[in-house]
Coordinates of C-alpha atoms in Angstrom, one line a residue:
X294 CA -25.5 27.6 10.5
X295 CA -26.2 24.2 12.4
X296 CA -27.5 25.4 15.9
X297 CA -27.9 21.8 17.0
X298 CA -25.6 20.3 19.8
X299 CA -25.8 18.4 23.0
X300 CA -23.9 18.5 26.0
X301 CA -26.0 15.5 27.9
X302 CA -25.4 13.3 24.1
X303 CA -21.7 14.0 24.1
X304 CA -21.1 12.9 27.9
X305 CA -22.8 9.9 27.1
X306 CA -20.7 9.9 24.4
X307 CA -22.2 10.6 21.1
X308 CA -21.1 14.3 19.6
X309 CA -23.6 15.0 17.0
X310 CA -21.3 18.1 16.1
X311 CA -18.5 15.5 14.6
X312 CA -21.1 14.0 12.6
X313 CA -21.2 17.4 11.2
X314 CA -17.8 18.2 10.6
X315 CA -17.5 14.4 9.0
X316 CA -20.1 15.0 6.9
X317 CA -18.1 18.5 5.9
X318 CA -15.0 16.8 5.0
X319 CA -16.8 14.2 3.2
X320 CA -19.4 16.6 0.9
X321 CA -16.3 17.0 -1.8
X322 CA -15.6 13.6 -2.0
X323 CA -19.4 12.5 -2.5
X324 CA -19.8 15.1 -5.5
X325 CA -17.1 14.3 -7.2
X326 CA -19.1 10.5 -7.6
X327 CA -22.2 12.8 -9.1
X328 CA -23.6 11.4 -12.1
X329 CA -26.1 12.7 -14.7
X330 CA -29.4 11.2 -12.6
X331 CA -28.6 12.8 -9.5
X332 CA -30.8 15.2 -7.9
X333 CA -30.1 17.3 -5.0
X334 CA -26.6 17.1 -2.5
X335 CA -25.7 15.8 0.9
X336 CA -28.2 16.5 4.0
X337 CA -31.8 15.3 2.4
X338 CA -33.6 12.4 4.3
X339 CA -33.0 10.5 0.8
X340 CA -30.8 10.3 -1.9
X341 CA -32.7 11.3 -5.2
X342 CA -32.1 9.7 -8.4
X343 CA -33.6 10.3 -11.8
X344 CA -32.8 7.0 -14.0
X345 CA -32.5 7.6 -17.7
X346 CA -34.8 4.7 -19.6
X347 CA -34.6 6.3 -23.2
X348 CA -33.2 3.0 -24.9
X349 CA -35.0 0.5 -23.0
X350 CA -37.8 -1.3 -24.3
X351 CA -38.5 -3.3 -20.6
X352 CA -35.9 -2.1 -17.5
X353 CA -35.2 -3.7 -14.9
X354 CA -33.6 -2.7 -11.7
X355 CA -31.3 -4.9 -10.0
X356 CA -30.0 -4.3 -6.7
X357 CA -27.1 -6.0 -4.3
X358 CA -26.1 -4.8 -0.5
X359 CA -23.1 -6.3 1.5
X360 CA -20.1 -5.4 3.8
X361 CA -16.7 -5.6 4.2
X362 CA -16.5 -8.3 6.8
X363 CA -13.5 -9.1 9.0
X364 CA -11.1 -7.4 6.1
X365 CA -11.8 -4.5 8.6
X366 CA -9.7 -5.4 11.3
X367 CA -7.0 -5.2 9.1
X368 CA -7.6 -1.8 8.6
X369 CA -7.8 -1.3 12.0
X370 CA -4.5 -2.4 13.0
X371 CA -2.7 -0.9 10.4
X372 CA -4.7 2.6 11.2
X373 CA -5.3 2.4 7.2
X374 CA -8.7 3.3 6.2
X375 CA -9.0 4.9 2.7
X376 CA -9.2 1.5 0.9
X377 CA -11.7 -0.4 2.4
X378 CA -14.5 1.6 1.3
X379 CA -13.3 0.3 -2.5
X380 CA -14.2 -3.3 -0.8
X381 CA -17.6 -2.3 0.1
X382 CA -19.1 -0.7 -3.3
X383 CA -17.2 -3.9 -5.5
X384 CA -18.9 -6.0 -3.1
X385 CA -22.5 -4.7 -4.4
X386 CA -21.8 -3.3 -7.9
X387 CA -19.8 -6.7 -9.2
X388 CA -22.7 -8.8 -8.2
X389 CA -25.4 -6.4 -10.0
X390 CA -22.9 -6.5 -12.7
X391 CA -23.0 -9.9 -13.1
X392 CA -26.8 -9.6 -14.7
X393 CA -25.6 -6.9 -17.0
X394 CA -26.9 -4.2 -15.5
X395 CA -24.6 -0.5 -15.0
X396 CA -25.1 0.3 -10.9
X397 CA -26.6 3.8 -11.1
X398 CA -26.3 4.5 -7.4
X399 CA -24.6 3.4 -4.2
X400 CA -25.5 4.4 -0.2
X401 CA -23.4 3.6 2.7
X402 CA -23.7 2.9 6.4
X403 CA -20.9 3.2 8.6
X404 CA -21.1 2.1 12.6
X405 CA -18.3 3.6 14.4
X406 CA -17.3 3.7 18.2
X407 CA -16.1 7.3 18.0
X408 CA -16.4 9.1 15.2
X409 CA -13.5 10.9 14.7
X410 CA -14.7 13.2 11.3
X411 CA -10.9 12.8 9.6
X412 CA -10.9 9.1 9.8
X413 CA -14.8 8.5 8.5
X414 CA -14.1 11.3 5.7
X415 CA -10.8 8.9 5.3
X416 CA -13.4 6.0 5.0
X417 CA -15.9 7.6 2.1
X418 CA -12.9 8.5 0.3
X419 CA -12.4 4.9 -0.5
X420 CA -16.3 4.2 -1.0
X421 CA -16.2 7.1 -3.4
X422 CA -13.2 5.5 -5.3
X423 CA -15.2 2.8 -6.0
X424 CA -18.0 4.7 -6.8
X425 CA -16.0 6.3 -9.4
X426 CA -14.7 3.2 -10.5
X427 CA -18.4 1.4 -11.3
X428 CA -19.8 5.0 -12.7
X429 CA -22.3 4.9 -10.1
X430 CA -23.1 7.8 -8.0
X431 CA -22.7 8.0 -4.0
X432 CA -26.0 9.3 -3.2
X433 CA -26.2 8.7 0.7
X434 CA -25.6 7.4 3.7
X435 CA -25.9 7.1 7.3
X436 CA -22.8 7.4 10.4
X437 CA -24.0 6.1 13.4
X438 CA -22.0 6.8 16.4
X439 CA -22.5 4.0 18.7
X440 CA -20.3 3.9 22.0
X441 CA -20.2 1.1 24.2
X442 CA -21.3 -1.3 21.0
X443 CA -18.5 -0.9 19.1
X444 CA -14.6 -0.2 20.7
X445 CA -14.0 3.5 20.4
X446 CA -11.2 3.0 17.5
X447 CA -13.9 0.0 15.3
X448 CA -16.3 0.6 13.1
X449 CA -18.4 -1.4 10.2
X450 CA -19.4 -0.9 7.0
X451 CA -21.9 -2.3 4.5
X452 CA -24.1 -0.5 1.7
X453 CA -26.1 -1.2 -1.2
X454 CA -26.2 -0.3 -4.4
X455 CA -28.8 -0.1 -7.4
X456 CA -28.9 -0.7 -11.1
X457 CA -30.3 -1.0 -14.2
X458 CA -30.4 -3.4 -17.4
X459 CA -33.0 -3.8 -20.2
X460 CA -34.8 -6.9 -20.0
X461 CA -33.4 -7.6 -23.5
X462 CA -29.9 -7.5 -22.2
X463 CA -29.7 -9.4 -19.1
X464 CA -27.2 -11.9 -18.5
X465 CA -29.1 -15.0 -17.3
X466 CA -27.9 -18.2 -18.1
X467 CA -31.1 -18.9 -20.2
X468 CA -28.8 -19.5 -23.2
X469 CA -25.8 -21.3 -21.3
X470 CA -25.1 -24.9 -23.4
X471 CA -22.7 -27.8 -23.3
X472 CA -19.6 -26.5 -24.6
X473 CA -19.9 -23.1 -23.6
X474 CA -16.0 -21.8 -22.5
X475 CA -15.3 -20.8 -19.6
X476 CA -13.1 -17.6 -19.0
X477 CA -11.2 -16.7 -15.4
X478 CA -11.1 -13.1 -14.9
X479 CA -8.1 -12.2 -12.5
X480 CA -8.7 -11.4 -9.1
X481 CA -6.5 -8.5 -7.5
X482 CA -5.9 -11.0 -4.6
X483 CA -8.0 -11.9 -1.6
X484 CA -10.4 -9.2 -2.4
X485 CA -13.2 -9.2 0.6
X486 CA -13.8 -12.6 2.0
X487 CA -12.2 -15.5 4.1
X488 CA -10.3 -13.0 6.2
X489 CA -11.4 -15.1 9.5
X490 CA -9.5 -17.5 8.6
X491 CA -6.9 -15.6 7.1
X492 CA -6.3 -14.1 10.4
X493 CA -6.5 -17.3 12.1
X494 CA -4.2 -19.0 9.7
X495 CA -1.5 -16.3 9.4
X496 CA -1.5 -15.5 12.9
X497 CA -2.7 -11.7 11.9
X498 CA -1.6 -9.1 14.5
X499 CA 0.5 -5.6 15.0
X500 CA 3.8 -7.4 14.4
X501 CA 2.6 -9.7 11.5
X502 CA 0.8 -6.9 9.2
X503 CA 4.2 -5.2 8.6
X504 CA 6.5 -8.2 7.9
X505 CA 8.2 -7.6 4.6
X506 CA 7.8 -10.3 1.9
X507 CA 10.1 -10.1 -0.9
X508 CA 7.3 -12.8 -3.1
X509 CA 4.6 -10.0 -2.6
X510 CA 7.0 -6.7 -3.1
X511 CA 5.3 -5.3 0.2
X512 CA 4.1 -6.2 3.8
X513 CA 1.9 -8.9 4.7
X514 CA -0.9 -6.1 5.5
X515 CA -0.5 -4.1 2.1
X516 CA -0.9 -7.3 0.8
X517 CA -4.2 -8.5 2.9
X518 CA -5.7 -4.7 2.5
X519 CA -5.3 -4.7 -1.3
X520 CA -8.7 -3.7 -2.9
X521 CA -11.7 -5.7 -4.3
X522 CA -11.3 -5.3 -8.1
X523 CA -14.0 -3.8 -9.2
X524 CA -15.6 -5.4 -12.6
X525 CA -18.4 -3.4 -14.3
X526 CA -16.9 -1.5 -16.7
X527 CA -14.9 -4.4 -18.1
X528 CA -18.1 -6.8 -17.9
X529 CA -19.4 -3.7 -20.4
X530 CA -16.8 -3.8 -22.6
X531 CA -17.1 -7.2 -22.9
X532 CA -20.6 -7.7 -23.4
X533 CA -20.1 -5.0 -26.3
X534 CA -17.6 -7.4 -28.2
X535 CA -18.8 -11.0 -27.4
X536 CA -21.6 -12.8 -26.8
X537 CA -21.2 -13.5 -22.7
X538 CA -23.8 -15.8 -21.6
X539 CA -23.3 -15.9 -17.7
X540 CA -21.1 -14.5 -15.1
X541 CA -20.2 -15.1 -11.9
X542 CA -18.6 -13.0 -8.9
X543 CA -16.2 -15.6 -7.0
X544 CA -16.9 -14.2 -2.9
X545 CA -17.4 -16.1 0.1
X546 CA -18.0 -19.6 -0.8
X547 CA -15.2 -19.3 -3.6
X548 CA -15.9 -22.1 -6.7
X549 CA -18.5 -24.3 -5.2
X550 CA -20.7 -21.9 -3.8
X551 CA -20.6 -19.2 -6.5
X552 CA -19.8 -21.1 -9.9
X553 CA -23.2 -23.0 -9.9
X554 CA -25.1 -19.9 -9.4
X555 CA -24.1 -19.2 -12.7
X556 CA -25.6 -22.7 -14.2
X557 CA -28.8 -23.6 -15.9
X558 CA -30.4 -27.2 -15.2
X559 CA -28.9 -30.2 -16.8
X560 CA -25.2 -28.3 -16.9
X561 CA -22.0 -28.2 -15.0
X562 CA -18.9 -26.5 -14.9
X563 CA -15.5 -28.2 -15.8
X564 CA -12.5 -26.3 -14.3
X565 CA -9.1 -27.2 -14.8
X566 CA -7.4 -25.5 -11.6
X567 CA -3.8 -25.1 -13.4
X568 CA -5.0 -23.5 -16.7
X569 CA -5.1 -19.8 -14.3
X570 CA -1.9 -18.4 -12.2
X571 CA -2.6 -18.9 -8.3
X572 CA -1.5 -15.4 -6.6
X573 CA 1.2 -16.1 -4.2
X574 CA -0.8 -15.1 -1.1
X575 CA -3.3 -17.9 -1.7
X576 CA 0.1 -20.4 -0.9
X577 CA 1.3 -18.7 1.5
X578 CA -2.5 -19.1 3.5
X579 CA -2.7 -22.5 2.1
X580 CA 1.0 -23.7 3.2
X581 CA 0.8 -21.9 6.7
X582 CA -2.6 -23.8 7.8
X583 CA -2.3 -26.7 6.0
X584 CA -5.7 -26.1 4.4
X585 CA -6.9 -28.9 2.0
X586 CA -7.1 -27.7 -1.2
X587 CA -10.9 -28.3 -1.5
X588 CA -11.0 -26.3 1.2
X589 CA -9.5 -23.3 -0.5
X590 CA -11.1 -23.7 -3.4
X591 CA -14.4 -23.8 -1.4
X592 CA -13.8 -20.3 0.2
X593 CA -11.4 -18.3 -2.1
X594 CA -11.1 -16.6 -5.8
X595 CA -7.7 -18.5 -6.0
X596 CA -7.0 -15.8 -8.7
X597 CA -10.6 -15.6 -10.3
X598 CA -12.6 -13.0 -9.2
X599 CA -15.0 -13.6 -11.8
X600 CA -15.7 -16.6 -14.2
X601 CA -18.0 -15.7 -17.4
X602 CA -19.5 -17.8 -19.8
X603 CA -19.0 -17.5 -23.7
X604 CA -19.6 -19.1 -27.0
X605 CA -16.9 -21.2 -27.6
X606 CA -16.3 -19.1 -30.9
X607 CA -16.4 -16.0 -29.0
X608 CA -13.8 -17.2 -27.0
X609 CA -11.0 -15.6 -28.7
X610 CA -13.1 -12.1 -28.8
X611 CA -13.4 -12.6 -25.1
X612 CA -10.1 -12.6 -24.2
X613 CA -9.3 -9.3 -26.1
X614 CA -11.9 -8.0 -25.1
X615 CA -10.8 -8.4 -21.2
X616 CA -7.3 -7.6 -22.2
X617 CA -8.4 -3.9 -23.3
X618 CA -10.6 -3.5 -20.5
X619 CA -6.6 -3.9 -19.0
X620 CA -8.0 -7.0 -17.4
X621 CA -6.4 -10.2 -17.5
X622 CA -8.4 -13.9 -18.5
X623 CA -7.9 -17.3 -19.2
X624 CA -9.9 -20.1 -20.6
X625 CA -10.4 -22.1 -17.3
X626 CA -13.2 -24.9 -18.9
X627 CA -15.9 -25.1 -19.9
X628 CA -20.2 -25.9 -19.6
X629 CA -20.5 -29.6 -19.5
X630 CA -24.2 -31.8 -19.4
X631 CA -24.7 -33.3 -15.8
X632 CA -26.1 -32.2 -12.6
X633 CA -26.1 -28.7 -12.0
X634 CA -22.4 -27.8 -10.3
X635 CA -18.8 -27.9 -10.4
X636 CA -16.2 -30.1 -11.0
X637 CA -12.6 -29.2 -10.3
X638 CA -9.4 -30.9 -11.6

C-alpha cells in the first residue's frame, strides 16, 4: 500500500494521493494499448520497450513529439475531455508515419491545475484510443499538478512517440520525379491546428460551442472537437500495394509549409484546389473572417490531412488502396520541375 501523502503539499495545493488514484483509474486503460515489446506496467521510472528487428537489414528509429495546442480550450468549455488525447498521439504517430516507419511506443505529459483523477483518467482514455489506433503501445507518462500556473479546471498535453522502419523502406523523397501524382488523403476536419484563429474568427465561447448547425449534423463544438485522423495503418496498407514515394502530414502551416517538406530539389508541387471536397467547416471559418484564401490554405488541411506521392501508374492502385484502408483520396496534382515548393490553382 502507498504510505506516501502530504498534508503541507496538499495545502499548498498539490495532493500527491489523486495522482495515485488517477494513475489507478488510468492502469486499465494503458494495458489495454500493450503491445508484444513491452516490458514491465505502470509505476517504473521508465517505460521499457523491447523492439523486434528480425526482418531488418539496417533500422532506423524515427521519433516525433507535439501537443494539442489551443484545440484544448475547446475541451475545456465543453467539459469534454476523452477525445483530445486522440489529437495528441495522431499529432506524433502521422508525422513518424510519414517516413514509413510503424510508431512502436507513445508517452504522455499532462499539466493540470487540479488534478481531479476522473477527468485525467478521462484524458488517457483518449491518448490510449489513439494508441490503439496507430498499434503503438502507451508506455508512460508524467501528471504534473501545478497550481497557480495553470487555472484549477486547465490543463496541457503533449507527448512523443517512437518508431521504427528499415532503412530499405523509408519513404524519402529520394525517388520523387516530374510527373509523380499527387493523391489528397481526407482530413476528418480541422484536426489539431489553427484553433487560435478559429476561436478568434468564430467568436468561440459557452454560448457558441453548442449552437446547432444543420450543414454539420451537430454543434459547432462537436464539430471543432472532432479527432485528428490518425493515418499509419492506412499509410501501411498503402505502401504494401503501391509504390508511394513521399508523404506529407498537412498541420500547422497547412499547404505551403508542409507540402514542400515532402519535395526533392529541382521539383514542385502542382495542386489543383477544386479536384478535393472542402469540409464545410473550413467555409464557414473562411466566410465568418473574411480570410483570404491564401491565407487558409497557408494554415489549414482544407480537407487533406495528408498528400502522398505515387507513380503516376500506381495511381489507380493508390486510390484502392486508400479506399480499403476505408480512407478516402483524390488525385490533387502532381510533381512538377521548378524551385522546390507549391503552386496552388
Amino acid at each position: 500500500m502507498n504510505e506516501s501523502r502530504s498534508e503541507s503539499y496538499k495545502a499548498a495545493g498539490v495532493d500527491v494521493t489523486a495522482g495515485y488514484e488517477a494513475v489507478k483509474l488510468m492502469k486499465p486503460m494503458v494495458e489495454s494499448t500493450f503491445t508484444k515489446g513491452v516490458m514491465g506496467t505502470l509505476g517504473g521510472f521508465g517505460g521499457l520497450f523491447r523492439p523486434d528487428f528480425k526482418g531488418m537489414e539496417d533500422p532506423i528509429l524515427v521519433s516525433g513529439t507535439d501537443g494539442v495546442g489551443t484545440k484544448l480550450k475547446l475541451a475545456f468549455l465543453m467539459n469534454k475531455h476523452d477525445t483530445v488525447g486522440i489529437d495528441c498521439v495522431a499529432m506524433c504517430v502521422n508525422d513518424i508515419a510519414c517516413c514509413g516507419a510503424q510508431p512502436l511506443f507513445f508517452l504522455d505529459y499532462i499539466a493540470v491545475g487540479k488534478n481531479h483523477p476522473e477527468k485525467v483518467a478521462s484524458m488517457v482514455a483518449g491518448i490510449a484510443e489513439g494508441c490503439r489506433q496507430a498499434g503503438c503501445a502507451l508506455i508512460g507518462g508524467e501528471t504534473a499538478e501545478m497550481p497557480g500556473f495553470y487555472p484549477e479546471d486547465e490543463y496541457d498535453m503533449a507527448g512523443f512517440s517512437v518508431g521504427i522502419v528499415d532503412k530499405a523502406k523509408m519513404i524519402d523523397a529520394s525517388r520523387l520525379a516530374a510527373d509523380d501524382v499527387l493523391i489528397g488523403v481526407a482530413s476528418s476536419g480541422v484536426h489539431s491546428n489553427g484553433y487560435s484563429l478559429v476561436r478568434k474568427t468564430l467568436g468561440i465561447n459557452e454560448k457558441s460551442v453548442k449552437r446547432y448547425i444543420d450543414e454539420f449534423g451537430k454543434t459547432l463544438g462537436e464539430e471543432l472537437l472532432t479527432p485528428t485522423k490518425i493515418y499509419v495503418k492506412a499509410i501501411q496498407h498503402v505502401a504494401a500495394k503501391a509504390d508511394v514515394k513521399a508523404i506529407s502530414h498537412i498541420t500547422g502551416g497547412g499547404f505551403y509549409e508542409n507540402v514542400p517538406r515532402m519535395l526533392c530539389d529541382g521539383l514542385r508541387a502542382d495542386i489543383e484546389k477544386a479536384a478535393m471536397p472542402v469540409p464545410p467547416i473550413f467555409g464557414l471559418i473562411q466566410q465568418t473572417g473574411k480570410i483570404p484564401e491564401r491565407d487558409m490554405y497557408n494554415t489549414f488541411n482544407m480537407g487533406a490531412g495528408l498528400v502522398m506521392a505515387v507513380a503516376k501508374d500506381d495511381a489507380d492502385k493508390a486510390l484502392a488502396a486508400i479506399a480499403e484502408a476505408g480512407e478516402k483520396g483524390y488525385v490533387i496534382g502532381a510533381c512538377v520541375a521548378g524551385d522546390k515548393g507549391v503552386e496552388l490553382r
